[in-house]
mmCIF file of C-alpha atoms in Angstrom:
data_model
loop_
_atom_site.group_PDB
_atom_site.id
_atom_site.type_symbol
_atom_site.label_atom_id
_atom_site.label_comp_id
_atom_site.label_asym_id
_atom_site.label_seq_id
_atom_site.Cartn_x
_atom_site.Cartn_y
_atom_site.Cartn_z
ATOM 1 C CA MET W 158 -119.829 188.155 173.327
ATOM 2 C CA ASN W 159 -120.453 184.499 174.070
ATOM 3 C CA GLU W 160 -119.458 183.850 177.705
ATOM 4 C CA ALA W 161 -118.128 180.363 176.909
ATOM 5 C CA ALA W 162 -115.731 181.925 174.386
ATOM 6 C CA THR W 163 -113.920 183.731 177.217
ATOM 7 C CA LEU W 164 -113.332 180.562 179.264
ATOM 8 C CA SER W 165 -110.311 178.326 178.901
ATOM 9 C CA PRO W 166 -110.986 174.878 177.393
ATOM 10 C CA ALA W 167 -110.578 173.253 180.847
ATOM 11 C CA ALA W 168 -112.995 175.735 182.443
ATOM 12 C CA THR W 169 -115.498 175.185 179.640
ATOM 13 C CA ARG W 170 -115.371 171.391 180.190
ATOM 14 C CA ALA W 171 -115.805 171.838 183.948
ATOM 15 C CA THR W 172 -118.819 174.094 183.368
ATOM 16 C CA GLU W 173 -120.366 171.570 181.007
ATOM 17 C CA LEU W 174 -119.864 168.712 183.480
ATOM 18 C CA ARG W 175 -121.199 170.419 186.615
ATOM 19 C CA PRO W 176 -124.508 172.239 186.613
ATOM 20 C CA ALA W 177 -124.929 175.346 188.759
ATOM 21 C CA GLN W 178 -126.042 174.742 192.341
ATOM 22 C CA THR W 179 -128.657 176.758 194.188
ATOM 23 C CA LEU W 180 -127.621 177.554 197.755
ATOM 24 C CA THR W 181 -129.941 178.749 200.506
ATOM 25 C CA GLU W 182 -127.095 180.682 202.091
ATOM 26 C CA HIS W 183 -123.381 181.287 201.776
ATOM 27 C CA ILE W 184 -120.827 183.228 203.817
ATOM 28 C CA VAL W 185 -118.142 185.079 201.885
ATOM 29 C CA GLU W 186 -115.160 187.037 203.208
ATOM 30 C CA VAL W 187 -113.109 189.523 201.211
ATOM 31 C CA ILE W 188 -109.898 190.226 203.157
ATOM 32 C CA SER W 189 -106.659 192.142 202.709
ATOM 33 C CA ASP W 190 -104.412 194.609 204.456
ATOM 34 C CA SER W 191 -105.937 197.929 205.458
ATOM 35 C CA GLY W 192 -106.360 200.348 202.572
ATOM 36 C CA GLU W 193 -106.388 197.770 199.767
ATOM 37 C CA GLY W 194 -110.121 198.020 199.070
ATOM 38 C CA ALA W 195 -111.432 194.743 200.493
ATOM 39 C CA GLN W 196 -114.219 196.400 202.480
ATOM 40 C CA ARG W 197 -115.402 198.391 199.471
ATOM 41 C CA CYS W 198 -115.257 195.287 197.287
ATOM 42 C CA GLY W 199 -117.319 193.315 199.814
ATOM 43 C CA GLN W 200 -119.831 196.149 200.209
ATOM 44 C CA SER W 201 -120.335 196.133 196.441
ATOM 45 C CA LEU W 202 -120.879 192.364 196.441
ATOM 46 C CA GLY W 203 -123.411 192.691 199.274
ATOM 47 C CA ALA W 204 -125.282 195.491 197.492
ATOM 48 C CA ILE W 205 -125.474 193.497 194.261
ATOM 49 C CA ALA W 206 -126.711 190.396 196.102
ATOM 50 C CA ALA W 207 -129.347 192.465 197.954
ATOM 51 C CA ARG W 208 -130.583 194.039 194.711
ATOM 52 C CA ALA W 209 -130.991 190.506 193.368
ATOM 53 C CA GLY W 210 -133.483 189.855 196.200
ATOM 54 C CA ASN W 211 -131.246 188.046 198.681
ATOM 55 C CA GLY W 212 -131.088 188.567 202.417
ATOM 56 C CA ILE W 213 -127.757 190.162 203.419
ATOM 57 C CA TRP W 214 -125.786 190.654 206.626
ATOM 58 C CA THR W 215 -122.362 192.286 206.533
ATOM 59 C CA THR W 216 -119.745 192.504 209.260
ATOM 60 C CA GLU W 217 -116.577 194.565 208.922
ATOM 61 C CA ILE W 218 -113.240 192.944 209.758
ATOM 62 C CA ILE W 219 -110.666 195.384 211.123
ATOM 63 C CA GLN W 220 -107.522 193.984 212.762
ATOM 64 C CA PRO W 221 -104.214 195.855 212.233
ATOM 65 C CA PRO W 222 -101.165 195.558 211.664
ATOM 66 C CA ALA W 223 -100.600 195.163 207.925
ATOM 67 C CA ARG W 224 -99.103 192.065 206.246
ATOM 68 C CA SER W 225 -99.221 189.989 209.392
ATOM 69 C CA THR W 226 -101.237 187.041 210.609
ATOM 70 C CA ALA W 227 -102.634 189.288 213.360
ATOM 71 C CA GLY W 228 -103.890 191.888 210.894
ATOM 72 C CA ALA W 229 -106.838 191.857 208.513
ATOM 73 C CA SER W 230 -109.178 194.314 206.909
ATOM 74 C CA GLY W 231 -112.224 193.252 205.023
ATOM 75 C CA ILE W 232 -115.815 192.256 205.229
ATOM 76 C CA ARG W 233 -117.862 189.130 205.873
ATOM 77 C CA ILE W 234 -121.047 188.885 203.824
ATOM 78 C CA ARG W 235 -123.734 186.359 204.673
ATOM 79 C CA ILE W 236 -126.014 185.971 201.663
ATOM 80 C CA GLY W 237 -129.258 184.031 201.986
ATOM 81 C CA SER W 238 -132.267 183.265 199.858
ATOM 82 C CA ARG W 239 -134.404 184.264 202.860
ATOM 83 C CA ARG W 240 -134.135 186.891 205.585
ATOM 84 C CA VAL W 241 -130.694 186.905 207.248
ATOM 85 C CA THR W 242 -130.479 187.952 210.912
ATOM 86 C CA ASN W 243 -126.766 187.565 211.749
ATOM 87 C CA GLY W 244 -123.300 187.229 210.258
ATOM 88 C CA GLY W 245 -123.094 183.444 210.549
ATOM 89 C CA ASP W 246 -120.436 181.215 212.013
ATOM 90 C CA GLU W 247 -117.932 179.972 209.426
ATOM 91 C CA THR W 248 -116.945 181.316 206.033
ATOM 92 C CA ASN W 249 -117.524 179.146 202.932
ATOM 93 C CA LEU W 250 -115.597 181.283 200.420
ATOM 94 C CA VAL W 251 -112.692 183.693 200.946
ATOM 95 C CA VAL W 252 -111.200 186.164 198.505
ATOM 96 C CA ALA W 253 -107.796 187.001 200.022
ATOM 97 C CA PHE W 254 -105.437 189.671 198.690
ATOM 98 C CA ASN W 255 -102.518 188.152 200.626
ATOM 99 C CA GLU W 256 -101.790 184.952 202.498
ATOM 100 C CA GLN W 257 -100.831 186.548 205.806
ATOM 101 C CA VAL W 258 -104.263 187.967 206.610
ATOM 102 C CA LEU W 259 -105.758 184.675 205.479
ATOM 103 C CA ILE W 260 -103.613 182.665 207.910
ATOM 104 C CA GLY W 261 -104.860 184.876 210.730
ATOM 105 C CA ARG W 262 -108.494 184.159 209.803
ATOM 106 C CA VAL W 263 -107.755 180.413 209.660
ATOM 107 C CA ARG W 264 -106.056 180.461 213.078
ATOM 108 C CA ALA W 265 -109.037 182.349 214.514
ATOM 109 C CA GLY W 266 -111.323 179.503 213.354
ATOM 110 C CA GLU W 267 -113.343 181.739 211.029
ATOM 111 C CA LEU W 268 -113.336 179.404 207.996
ATOM 112 C CA LYS W 269 -115.464 176.339 207.455
ATOM 113 C CA PRO W 270 -113.404 173.152 207.002
ATOM 114 C CA GLY W 271 -112.789 172.661 203.273
ATOM 115 C CA ALA W 272 -113.676 176.285 202.461
ATOM 116 C CA ARG W 273 -112.798 177.581 199.005
ATOM 117 C CA ILE W 274 -110.099 180.245 198.916
ATOM 118 C CA LEU W 275 -109.354 182.550 195.994
ATOM 119 C CA LEU W 276 -105.852 183.778 196.819
ATOM 120 C CA GLU W 277 -103.978 186.609 195.090
ATOM 121 C CA SER W 278 -101.024 184.857 193.455
ATOM 122 C CA MET W 279 -98.756 187.872 192.816
ATOM 123 C CA TRP W 280 -96.854 187.133 196.048
ATOM 124 C CA SER W 281 -95.491 183.919 194.512
ATOM 125 C CA GLU W 282 -93.395 186.071 192.154
ATOM 126 C CA HIS W 283 -92.411 188.891 194.543
ATOM 127 C CA ARG W 284 -88.857 190.280 194.388
ATOM 128 C CA ASP W 285 -88.345 189.571 198.109
ATOM 129 C CA PRO W 286 -87.540 185.846 198.519
ATOM 130 C CA LYS W 287 -88.857 185.900 202.108
ATOM 131 C CA ILE W 288 -92.295 186.949 200.854
ATOM 132 C CA VAL W 289 -92.226 184.235 198.171
ATOM 133 C CA GLN W 290 -91.250 181.636 200.782
ATOM 134 C CA SER W 291 -93.970 182.842 203.170
ATOM 135 C CA TYR W 292 -96.535 182.618 200.368
ATOM 136 C CA GLN W 293 -95.477 179.108 199.333
ATOM 137 C CA GLU W 294 -95.486 177.860 202.924
ATOM 138 C CA ALA W 295 -98.933 179.332 203.538
ATOM 139 C CA VAL W 296 -100.394 177.749 200.387
ATOM 140 C CA ALA W 297 -98.915 174.360 201.342
ATOM 141 C CA MET W 298 -100.301 174.663 204.887
ATOM 142 C CA LEU W 299 -103.761 175.677 203.666
ATOM 143 C CA LYS W 300 -103.951 172.841 201.154
ATOM 144 C CA GLY W 301 -102.585 170.403 203.753
ATOM 145 C CA SER W 302 -105.355 171.534 206.118
ATOM 146 C CA GLY W 303 -108.015 170.617 203.557
ATOM 147 C CA PHE W 304 -108.862 174.047 202.182
ATOM 148 C CA ARG W 305 -109.483 174.320 198.437
ATOM 149 C CA VAL W 306 -106.990 176.990 197.387
ATOM 150 C CA TYR W 307 -107.205 178.610 193.966
ATOM 151 C CA GLU W 308 -104.270 180.881 193.202
ATOM 152 C CA VAL W 309 -105.574 183.741 191.072
ATOM 153 C CA PRO W 310 -103.668 186.695 189.561
ATOM 154 C CA LEU W 311 -106.284 189.176 190.814
ATOM 155 C CA GLU W 312 -104.286 192.384 190.321
ATOM 156 C CA ARG W 313 -103.022 191.378 186.882
ATOM 157 C CA GLU W 314 -106.540 190.551 185.695
ATOM 158 C CA CYS W 315 -107.957 193.784 187.156
ATOM 159 C CA ARG W 316 -105.280 195.809 185.347
ATOM 160 C CA LYS W 317 -106.714 194.514 182.071
ATOM 161 C CA LEU W 318 -109.880 196.455 182.934
ATOM 162 C CA VAL W 319 -108.640 199.479 184.903
ATOM 163 C CA ALA W 320 -105.294 201.250 185.251
ATOM 164 C CA ASP W 321 -105.287 201.358 189.069
ATOM 165 C CA PRO W 322 -107.223 198.445 190.582
#
């Protein structure tokens, strides 16, 4: 299948206008509550990047309790075109399964100013209005702080491929 055929018209235009960039290194975090699979997801990303010939350094993130700004579970992956000898300082890209663990990482100073954030958007439609409000406030705060937030329906899209993402 032609890859461009699967992109929306806006995404296709953006791809046509901006050529791919080659980076010498990048730090990525995949974070969630404990038990949601963020560490396994990040380990898979690191393994794929290493097989492609990149230098890799991974650091686990384990900070309970769940669904709180104090809690987080995940992994930081530093990917480099050369040998990598440490986990790096600030994250460039975050994949966050909920906004609460993300806020904790921001408050801890773990993200580079202007970092890109792919944020699970299902919380914006949760049945609990307090969770919806918390999500909306977090997104507004992150955007107001200069982060580039992309709300993505991660679980919904995964369910198109597997029954239990």
